[in-house]
N, CA, C and O atoms as a Tripos MOL2 file, in Angstrom:
@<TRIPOS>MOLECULE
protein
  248   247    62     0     0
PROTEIN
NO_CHARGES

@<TRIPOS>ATOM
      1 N          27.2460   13.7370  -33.0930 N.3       1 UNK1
      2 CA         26.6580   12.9770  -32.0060 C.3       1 UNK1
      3 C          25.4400   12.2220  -32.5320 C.2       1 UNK1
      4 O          24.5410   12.7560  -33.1810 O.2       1 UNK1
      5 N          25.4920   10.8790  -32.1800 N.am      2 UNK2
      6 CA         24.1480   10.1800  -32.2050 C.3       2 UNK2
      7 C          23.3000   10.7570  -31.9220 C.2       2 UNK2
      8 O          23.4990   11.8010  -31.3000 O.2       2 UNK2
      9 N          21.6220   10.2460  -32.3270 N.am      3 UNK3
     10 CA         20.3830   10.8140  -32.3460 C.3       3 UNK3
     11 C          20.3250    9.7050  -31.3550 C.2       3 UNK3
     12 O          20.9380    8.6460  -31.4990 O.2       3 UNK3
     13 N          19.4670   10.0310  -30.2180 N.am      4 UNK4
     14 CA         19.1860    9.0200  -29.1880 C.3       4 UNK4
     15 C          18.1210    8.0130  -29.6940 C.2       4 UNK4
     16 O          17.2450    8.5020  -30.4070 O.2       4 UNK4
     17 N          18.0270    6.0900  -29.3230 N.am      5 UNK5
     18 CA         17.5860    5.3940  -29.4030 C.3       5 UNK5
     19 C          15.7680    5.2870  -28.7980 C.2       5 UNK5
     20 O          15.3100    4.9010  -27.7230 O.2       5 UNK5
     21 N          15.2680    5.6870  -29.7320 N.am      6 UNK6
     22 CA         13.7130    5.9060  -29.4320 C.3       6 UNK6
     23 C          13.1230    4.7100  -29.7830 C.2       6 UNK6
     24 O          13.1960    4.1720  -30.8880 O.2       6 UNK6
     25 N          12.5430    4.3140  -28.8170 N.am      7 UNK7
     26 CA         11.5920    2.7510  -29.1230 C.3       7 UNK7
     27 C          10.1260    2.8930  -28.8890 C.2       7 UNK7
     28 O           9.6160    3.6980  -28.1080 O.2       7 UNK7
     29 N           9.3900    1.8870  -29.7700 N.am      8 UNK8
     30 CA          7.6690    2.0380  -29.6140 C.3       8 UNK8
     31 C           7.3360    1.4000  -28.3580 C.2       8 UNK8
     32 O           8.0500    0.5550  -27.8170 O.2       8 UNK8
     33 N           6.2230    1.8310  -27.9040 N.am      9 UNK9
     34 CA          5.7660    1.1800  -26.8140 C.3       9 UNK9
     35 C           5.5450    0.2150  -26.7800 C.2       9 UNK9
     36 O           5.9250   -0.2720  -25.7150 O.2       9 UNK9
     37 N           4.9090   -0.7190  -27.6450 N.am     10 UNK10
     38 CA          4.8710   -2.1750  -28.0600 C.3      10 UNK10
     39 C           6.1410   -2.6580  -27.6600 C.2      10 UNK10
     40 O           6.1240   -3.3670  -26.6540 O.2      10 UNK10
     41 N           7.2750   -2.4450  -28.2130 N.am     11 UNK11
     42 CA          8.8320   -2.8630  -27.9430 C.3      11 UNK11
     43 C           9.3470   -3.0170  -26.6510 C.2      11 UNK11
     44 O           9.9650   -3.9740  -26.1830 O.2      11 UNK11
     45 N           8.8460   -1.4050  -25.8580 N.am     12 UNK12
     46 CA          8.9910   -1.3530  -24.7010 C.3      12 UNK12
     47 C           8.5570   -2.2920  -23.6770 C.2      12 UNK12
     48 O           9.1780   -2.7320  -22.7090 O.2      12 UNK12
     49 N           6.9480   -2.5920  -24.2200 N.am     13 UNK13
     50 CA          5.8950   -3.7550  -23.5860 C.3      13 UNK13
     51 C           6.7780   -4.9480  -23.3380 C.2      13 UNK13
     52 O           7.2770   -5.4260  -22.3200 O.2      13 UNK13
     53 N           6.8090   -5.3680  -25.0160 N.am     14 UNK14
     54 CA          7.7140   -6.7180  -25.1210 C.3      14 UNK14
     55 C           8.8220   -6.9760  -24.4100 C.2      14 UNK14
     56 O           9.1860   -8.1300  -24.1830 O.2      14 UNK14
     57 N           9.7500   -5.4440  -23.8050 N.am     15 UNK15
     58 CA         11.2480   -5.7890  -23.5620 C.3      15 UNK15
     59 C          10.8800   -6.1690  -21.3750 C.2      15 UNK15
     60 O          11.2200   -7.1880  -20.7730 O.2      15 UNK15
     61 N          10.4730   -5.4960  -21.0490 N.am     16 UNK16
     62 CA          9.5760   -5.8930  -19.5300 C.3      16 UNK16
     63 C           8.0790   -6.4810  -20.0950 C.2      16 UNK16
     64 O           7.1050   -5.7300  -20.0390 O.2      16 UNK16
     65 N           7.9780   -7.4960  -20.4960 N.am     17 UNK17
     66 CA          6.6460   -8.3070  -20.6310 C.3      17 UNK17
     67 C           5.9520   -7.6370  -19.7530 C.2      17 UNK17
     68 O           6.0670   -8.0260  -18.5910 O.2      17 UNK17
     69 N           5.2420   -6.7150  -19.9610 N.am     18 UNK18
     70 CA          4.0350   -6.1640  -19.1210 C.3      18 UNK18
     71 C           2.8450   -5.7690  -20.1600 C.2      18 UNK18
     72 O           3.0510   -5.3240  -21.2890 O.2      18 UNK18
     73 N           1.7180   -5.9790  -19.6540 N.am     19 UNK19
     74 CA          0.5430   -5.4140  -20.5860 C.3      19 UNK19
     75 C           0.6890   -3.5330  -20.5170 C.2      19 UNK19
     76 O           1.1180   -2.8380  -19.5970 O.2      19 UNK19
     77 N           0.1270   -3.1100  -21.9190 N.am     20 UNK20
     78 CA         -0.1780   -1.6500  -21.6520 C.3      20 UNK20
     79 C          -0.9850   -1.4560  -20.5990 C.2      20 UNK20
     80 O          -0.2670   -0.7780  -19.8640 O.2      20 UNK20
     81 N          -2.1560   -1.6270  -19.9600 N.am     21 UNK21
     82 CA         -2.8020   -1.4350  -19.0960 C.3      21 UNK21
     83 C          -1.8950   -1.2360  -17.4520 C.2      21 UNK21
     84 O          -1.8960   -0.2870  -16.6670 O.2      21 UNK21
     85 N          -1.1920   -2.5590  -17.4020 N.am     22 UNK22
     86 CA         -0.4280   -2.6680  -16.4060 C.3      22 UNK22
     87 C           0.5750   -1.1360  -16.5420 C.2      22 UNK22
     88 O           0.5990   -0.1170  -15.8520 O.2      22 UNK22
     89 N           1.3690   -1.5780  -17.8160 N.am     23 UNK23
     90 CA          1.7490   -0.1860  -17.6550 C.3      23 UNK23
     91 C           1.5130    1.2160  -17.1050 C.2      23 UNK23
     92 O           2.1340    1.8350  -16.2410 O.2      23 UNK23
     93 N           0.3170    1.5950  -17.9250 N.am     24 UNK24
     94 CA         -0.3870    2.7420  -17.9730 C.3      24 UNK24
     95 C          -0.6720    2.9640  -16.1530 C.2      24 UNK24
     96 O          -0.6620    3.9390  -15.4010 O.2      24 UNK24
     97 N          -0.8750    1.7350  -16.0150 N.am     25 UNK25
     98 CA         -0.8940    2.0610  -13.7670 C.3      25 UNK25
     99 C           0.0960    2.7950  -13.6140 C.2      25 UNK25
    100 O           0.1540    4.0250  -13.6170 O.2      25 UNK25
    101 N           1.0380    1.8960  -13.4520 N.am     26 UNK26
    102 CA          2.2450    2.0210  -13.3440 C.3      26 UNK26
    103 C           2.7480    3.6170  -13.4830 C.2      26 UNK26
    104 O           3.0270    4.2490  -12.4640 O.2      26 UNK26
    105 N           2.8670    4.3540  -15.1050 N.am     27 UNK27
    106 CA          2.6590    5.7530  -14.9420 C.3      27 UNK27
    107 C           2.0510    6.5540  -14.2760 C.2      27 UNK27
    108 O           2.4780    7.6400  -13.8850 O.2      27 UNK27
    109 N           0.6470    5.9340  -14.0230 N.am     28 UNK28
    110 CA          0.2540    6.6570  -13.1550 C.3      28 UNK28
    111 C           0.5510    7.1150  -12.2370 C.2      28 UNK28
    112 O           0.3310    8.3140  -12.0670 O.2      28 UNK28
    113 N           1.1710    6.3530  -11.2730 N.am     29 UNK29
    114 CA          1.8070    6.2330   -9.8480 C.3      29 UNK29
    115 C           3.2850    6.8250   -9.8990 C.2      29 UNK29
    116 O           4.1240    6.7220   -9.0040 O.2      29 UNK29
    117 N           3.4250    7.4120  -11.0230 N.am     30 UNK30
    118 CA          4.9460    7.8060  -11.1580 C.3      30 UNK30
    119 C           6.3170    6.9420  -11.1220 C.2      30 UNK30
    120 O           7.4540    7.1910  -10.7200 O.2      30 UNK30
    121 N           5.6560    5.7310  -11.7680 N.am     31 UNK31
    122 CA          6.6820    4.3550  -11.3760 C.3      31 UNK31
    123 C           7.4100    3.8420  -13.1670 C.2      31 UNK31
    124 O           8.4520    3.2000  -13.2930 O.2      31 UNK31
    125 N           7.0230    4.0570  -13.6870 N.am     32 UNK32
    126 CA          7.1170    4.0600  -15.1580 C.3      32 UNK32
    127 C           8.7050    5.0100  -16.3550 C.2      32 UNK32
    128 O           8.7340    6.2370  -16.4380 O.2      32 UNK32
    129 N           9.3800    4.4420  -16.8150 N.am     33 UNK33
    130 CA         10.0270    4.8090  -17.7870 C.3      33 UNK33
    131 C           9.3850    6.0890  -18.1080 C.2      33 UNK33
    132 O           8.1590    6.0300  -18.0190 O.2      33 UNK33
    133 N           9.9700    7.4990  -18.5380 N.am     34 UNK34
    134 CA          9.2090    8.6550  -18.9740 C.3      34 UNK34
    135 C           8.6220    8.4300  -20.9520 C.2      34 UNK34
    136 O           8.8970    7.7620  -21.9480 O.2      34 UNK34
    137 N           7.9450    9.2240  -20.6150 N.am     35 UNK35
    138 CA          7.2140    8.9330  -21.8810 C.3      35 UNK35
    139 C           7.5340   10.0670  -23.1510 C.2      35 UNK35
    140 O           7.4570   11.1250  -22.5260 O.2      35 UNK35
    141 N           7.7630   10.3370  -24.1880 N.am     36 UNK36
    142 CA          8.0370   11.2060  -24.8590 C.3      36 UNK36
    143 C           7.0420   11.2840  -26.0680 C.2      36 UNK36
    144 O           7.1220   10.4230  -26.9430 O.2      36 UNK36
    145 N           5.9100   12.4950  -26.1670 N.am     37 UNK37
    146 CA          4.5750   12.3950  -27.0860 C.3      37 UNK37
    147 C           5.5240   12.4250  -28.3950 C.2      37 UNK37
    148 O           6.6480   12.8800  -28.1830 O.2      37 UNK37
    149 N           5.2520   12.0220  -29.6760 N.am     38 UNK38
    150 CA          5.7910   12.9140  -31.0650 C.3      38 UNK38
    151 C           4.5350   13.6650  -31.4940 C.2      38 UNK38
    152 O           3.3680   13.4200  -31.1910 O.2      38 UNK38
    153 N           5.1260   14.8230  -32.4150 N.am     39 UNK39
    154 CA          3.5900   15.8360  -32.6180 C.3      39 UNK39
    155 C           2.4920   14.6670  -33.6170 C.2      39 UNK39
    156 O           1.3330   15.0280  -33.8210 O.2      39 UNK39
    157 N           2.9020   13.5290  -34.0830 N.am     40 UNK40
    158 CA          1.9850   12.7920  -34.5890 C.3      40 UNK40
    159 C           1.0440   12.2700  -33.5520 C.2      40 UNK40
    160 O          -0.0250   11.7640  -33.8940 O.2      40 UNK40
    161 N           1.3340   12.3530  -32.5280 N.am     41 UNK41
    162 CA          0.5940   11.6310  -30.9320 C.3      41 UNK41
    163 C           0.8450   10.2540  -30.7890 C.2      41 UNK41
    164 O           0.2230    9.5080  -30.0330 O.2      41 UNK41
    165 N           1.8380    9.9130  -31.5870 N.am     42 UNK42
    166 CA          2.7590    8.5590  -30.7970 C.3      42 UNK42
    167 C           3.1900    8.6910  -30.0260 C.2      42 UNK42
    168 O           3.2980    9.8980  -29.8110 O.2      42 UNK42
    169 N           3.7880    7.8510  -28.9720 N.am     43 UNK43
    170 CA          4.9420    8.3250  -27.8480 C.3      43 UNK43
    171 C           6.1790    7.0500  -28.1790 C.2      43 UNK43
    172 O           5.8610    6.0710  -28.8550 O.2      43 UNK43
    173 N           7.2600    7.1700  -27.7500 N.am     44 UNK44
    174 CA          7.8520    6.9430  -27.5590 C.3      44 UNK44
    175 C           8.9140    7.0680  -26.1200 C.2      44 UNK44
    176 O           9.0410    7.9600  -25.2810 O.2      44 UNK44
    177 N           9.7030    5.4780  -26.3330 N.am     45 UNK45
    178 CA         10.5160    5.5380  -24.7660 C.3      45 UNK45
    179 C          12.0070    5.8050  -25.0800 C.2      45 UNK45
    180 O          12.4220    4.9150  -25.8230 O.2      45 UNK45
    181 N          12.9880    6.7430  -24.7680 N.am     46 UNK46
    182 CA         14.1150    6.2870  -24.6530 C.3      46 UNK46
    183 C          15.2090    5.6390  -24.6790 C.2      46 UNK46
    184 O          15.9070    6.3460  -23.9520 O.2      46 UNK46
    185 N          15.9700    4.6320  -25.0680 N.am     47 UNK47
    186 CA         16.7120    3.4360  -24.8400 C.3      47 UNK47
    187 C          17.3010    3.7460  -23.3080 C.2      47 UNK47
    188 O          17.1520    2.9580  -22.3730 O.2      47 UNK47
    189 N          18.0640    5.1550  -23.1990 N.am     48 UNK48
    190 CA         18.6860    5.7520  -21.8070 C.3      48 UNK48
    191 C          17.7050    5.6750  -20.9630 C.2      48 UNK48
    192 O          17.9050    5.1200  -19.8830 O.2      48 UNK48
    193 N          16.1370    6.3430  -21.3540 N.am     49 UNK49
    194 CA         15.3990    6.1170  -19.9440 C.3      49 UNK49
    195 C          14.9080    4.8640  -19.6410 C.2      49 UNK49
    196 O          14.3510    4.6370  -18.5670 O.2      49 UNK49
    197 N          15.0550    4.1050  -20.4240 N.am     50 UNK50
    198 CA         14.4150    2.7630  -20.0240 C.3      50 UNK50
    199 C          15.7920    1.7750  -19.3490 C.2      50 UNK50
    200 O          15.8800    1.0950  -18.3260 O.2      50 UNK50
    201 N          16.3020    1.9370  -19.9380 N.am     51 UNK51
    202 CA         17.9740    1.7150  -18.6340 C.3      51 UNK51
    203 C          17.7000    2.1040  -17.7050 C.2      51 UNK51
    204 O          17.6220    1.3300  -16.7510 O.2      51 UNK51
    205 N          17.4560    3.3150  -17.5630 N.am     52 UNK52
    206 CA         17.7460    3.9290  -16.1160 C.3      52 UNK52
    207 C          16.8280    3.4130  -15.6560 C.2      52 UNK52
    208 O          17.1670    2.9490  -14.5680 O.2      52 UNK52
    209 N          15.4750    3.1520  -15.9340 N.am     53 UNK53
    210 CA         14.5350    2.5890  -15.0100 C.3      53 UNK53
    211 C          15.0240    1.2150  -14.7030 C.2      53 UNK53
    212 O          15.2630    0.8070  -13.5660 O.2      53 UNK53
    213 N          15.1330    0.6370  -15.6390 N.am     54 UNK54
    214 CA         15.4530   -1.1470  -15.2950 C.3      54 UNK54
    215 C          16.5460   -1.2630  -13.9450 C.2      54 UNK54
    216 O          16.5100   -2.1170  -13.0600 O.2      54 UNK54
    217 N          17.5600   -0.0770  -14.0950 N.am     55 UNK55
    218 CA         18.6790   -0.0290  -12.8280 C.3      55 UNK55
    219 C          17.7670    0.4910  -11.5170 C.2      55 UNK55
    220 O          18.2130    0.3370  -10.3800 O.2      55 UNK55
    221 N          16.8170    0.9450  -11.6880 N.am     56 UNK56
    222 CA         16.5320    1.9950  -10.8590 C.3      56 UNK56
    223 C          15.1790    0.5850   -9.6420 C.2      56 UNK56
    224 O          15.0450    0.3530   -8.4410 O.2      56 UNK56
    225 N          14.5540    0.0880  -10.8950 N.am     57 UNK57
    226 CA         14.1550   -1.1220  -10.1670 C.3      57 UNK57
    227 C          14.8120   -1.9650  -10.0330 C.2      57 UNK57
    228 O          14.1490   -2.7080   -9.3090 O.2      57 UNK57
    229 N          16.3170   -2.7390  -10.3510 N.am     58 UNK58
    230 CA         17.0280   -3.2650   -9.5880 C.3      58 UNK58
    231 C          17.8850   -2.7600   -8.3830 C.2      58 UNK58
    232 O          18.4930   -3.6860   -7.8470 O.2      58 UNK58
    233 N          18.1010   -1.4980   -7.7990 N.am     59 UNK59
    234 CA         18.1660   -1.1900   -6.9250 C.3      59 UNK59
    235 C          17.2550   -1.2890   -5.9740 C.2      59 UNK59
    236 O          17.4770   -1.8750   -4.9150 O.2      59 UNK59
    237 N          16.1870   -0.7450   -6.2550 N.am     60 UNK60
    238 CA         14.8530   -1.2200   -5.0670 C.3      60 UNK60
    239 C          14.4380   -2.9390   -4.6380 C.2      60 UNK60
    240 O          13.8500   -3.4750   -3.6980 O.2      60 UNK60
    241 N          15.1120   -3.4080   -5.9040 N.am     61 UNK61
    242 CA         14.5260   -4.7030   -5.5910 C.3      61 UNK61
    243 C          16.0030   -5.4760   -4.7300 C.2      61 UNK61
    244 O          16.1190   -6.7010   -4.7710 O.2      61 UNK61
    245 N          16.7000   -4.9020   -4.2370 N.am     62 UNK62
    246 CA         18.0270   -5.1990   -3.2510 C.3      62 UNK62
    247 C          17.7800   -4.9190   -2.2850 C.2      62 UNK62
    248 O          18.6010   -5.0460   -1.3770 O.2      62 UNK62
@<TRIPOS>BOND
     1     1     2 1
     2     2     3 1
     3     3     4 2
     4     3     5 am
     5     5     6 1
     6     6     7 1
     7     7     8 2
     8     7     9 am
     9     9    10 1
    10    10    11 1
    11    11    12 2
    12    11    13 am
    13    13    14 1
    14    14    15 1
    15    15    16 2
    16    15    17 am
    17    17    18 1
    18    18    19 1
    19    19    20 2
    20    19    21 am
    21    21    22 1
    22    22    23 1
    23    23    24 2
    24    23    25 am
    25    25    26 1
    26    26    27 1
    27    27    28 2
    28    27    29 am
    29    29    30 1
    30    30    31 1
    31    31    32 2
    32    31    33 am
    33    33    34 1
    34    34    35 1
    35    35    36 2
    36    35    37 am
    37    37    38 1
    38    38    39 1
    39    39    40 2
    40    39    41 am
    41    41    42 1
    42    42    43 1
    43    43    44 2
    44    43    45 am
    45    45    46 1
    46    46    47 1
    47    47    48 2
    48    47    49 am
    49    49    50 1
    50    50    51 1
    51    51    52 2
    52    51    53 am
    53    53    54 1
    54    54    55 1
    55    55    56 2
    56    55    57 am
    57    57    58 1
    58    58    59 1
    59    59    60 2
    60    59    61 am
    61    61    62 1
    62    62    63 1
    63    63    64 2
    64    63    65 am
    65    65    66 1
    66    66    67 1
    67    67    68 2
    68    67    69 am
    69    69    70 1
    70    70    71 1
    71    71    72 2
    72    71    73 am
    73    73    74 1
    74    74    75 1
    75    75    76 2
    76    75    77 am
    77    77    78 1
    78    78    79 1
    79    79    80 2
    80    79    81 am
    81    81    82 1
    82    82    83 1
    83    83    84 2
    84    83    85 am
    85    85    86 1
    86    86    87 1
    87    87    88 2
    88    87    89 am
    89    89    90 1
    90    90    91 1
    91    91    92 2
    92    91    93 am
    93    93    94 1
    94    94    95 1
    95    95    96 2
    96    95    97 am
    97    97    98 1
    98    98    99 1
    99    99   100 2
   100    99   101 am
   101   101   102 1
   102   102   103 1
   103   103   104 2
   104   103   105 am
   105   105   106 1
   106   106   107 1
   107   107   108 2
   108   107   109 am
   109   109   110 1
   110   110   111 1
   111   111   112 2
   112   111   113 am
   113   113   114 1
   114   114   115 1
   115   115   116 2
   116   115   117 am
   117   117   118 1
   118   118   119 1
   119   119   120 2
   120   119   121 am
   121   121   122 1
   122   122   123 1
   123   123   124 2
   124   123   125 am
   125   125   126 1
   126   126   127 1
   127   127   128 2
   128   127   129 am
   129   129   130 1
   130   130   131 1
   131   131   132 2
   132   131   133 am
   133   133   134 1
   134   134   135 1
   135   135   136 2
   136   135   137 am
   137   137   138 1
   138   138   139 1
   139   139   140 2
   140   139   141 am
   141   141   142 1
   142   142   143 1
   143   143   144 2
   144   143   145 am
   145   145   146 1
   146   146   147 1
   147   147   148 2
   148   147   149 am
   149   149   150 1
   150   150   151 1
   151   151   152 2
   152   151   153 am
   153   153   154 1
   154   154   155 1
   155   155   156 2
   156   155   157 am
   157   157   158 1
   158   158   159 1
   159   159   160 2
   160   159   161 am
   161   161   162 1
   162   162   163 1
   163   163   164 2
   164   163   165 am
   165   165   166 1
   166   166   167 1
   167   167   168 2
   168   167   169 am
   169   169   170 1
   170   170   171 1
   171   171   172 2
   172   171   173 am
   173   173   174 1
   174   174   175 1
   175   175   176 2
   176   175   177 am
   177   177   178 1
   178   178   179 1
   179   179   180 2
   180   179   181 am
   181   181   182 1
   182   182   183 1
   183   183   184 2
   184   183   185 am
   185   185   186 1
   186   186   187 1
   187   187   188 2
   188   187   189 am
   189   189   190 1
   190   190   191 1
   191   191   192 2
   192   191   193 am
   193   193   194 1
   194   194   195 1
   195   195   196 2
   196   195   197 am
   197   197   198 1
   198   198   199 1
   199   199   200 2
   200   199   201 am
   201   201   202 1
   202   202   203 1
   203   203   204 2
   204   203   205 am
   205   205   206 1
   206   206   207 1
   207   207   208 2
   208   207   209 am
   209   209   210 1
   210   210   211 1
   211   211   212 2
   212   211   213 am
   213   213   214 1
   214   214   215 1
   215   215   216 2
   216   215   217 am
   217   217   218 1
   218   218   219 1
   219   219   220 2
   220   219   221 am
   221   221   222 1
   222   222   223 1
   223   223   224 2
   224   223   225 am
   225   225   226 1
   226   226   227 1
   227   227   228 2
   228   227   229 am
   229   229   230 1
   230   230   231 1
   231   231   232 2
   232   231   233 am
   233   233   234 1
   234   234   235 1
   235   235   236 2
   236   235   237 am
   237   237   238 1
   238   238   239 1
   239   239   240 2
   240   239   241 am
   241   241   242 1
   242   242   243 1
   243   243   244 2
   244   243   245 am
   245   245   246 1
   246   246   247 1
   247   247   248 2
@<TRIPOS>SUBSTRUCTURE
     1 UNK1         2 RESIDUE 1 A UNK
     2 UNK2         6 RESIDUE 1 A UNK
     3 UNK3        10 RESIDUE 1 A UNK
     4 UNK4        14 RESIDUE 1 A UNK
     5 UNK5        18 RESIDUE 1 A UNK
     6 UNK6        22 RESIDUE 1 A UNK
     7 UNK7        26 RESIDUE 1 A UNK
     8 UNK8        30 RESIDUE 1 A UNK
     9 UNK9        34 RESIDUE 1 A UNK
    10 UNK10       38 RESIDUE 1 A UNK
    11 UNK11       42 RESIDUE 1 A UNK
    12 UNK12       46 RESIDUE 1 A UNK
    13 UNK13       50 RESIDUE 1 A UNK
    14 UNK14       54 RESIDUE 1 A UNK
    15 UNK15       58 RESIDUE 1 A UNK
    16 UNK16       62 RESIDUE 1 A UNK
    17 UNK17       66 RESIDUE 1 A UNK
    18 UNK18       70 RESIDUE 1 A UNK
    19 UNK19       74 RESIDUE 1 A UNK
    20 UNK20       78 RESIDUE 1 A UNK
    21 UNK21       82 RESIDUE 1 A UNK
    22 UNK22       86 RESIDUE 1 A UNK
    23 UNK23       90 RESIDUE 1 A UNK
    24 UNK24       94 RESIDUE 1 A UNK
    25 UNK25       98 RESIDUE 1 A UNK
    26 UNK26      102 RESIDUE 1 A UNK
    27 UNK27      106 RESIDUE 1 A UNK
    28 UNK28      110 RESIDUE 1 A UNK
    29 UNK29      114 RESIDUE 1 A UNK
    30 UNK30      118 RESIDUE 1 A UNK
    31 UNK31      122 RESIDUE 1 A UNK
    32 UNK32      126 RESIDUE 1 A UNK
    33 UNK33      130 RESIDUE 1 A UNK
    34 UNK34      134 RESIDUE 1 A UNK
    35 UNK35      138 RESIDUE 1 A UNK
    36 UNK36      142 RESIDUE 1 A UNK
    37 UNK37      146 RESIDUE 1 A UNK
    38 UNK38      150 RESIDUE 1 A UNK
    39 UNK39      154 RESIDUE 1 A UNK
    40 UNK40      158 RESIDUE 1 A UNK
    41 UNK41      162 RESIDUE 1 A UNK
    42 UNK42      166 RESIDUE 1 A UNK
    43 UNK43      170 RESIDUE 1 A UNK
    44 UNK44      174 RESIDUE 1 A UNK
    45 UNK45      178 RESIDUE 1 A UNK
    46 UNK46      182 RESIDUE 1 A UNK
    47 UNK47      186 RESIDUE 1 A UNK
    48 UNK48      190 RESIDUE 1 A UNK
    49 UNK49      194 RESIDUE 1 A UNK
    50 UNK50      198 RESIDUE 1 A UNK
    51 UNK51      202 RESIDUE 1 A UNK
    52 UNK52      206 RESIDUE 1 A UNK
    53 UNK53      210 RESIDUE 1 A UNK
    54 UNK54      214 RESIDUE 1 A UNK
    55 UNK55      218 RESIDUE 1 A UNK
    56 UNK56      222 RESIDUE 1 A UNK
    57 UNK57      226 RESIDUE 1 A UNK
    58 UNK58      230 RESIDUE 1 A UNK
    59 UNK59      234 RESIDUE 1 A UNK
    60 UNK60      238 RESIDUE 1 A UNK
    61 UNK61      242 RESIDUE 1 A UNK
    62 UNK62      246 RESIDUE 1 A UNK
């Protein structure tokens, strides 16, 4: 089985043009792609959870 598609946050930024800041709201409020720390204290996003979010705000936005 594949190792799942882990992307930098920068990438993530770039792929929904949003600033980190904007972002970082955004988590706050529980509205945000989940975040995954590495023990280096990078994080990383998902490829699956960031799908699911993008579907998840095109449903709301219907």
């Amino acid at each position: 089985m594949a190792r799942p598609q882990m992307l930098k946050l920068p990438e993530v930024l770039a792929e929904i043009d949003m600033s980190r800041a904007a972002f970082y709201r955004m988590r706050a409020r529980g509205q945000a792609p989940r975040l995954r720390k590495l023990p280096n204290g990078q994080v990383r996003v998902s490829r699956a959870d960031l799908d699911a979010w993008w579907e998840r705000c095109a449903e709301n936005a219907a």
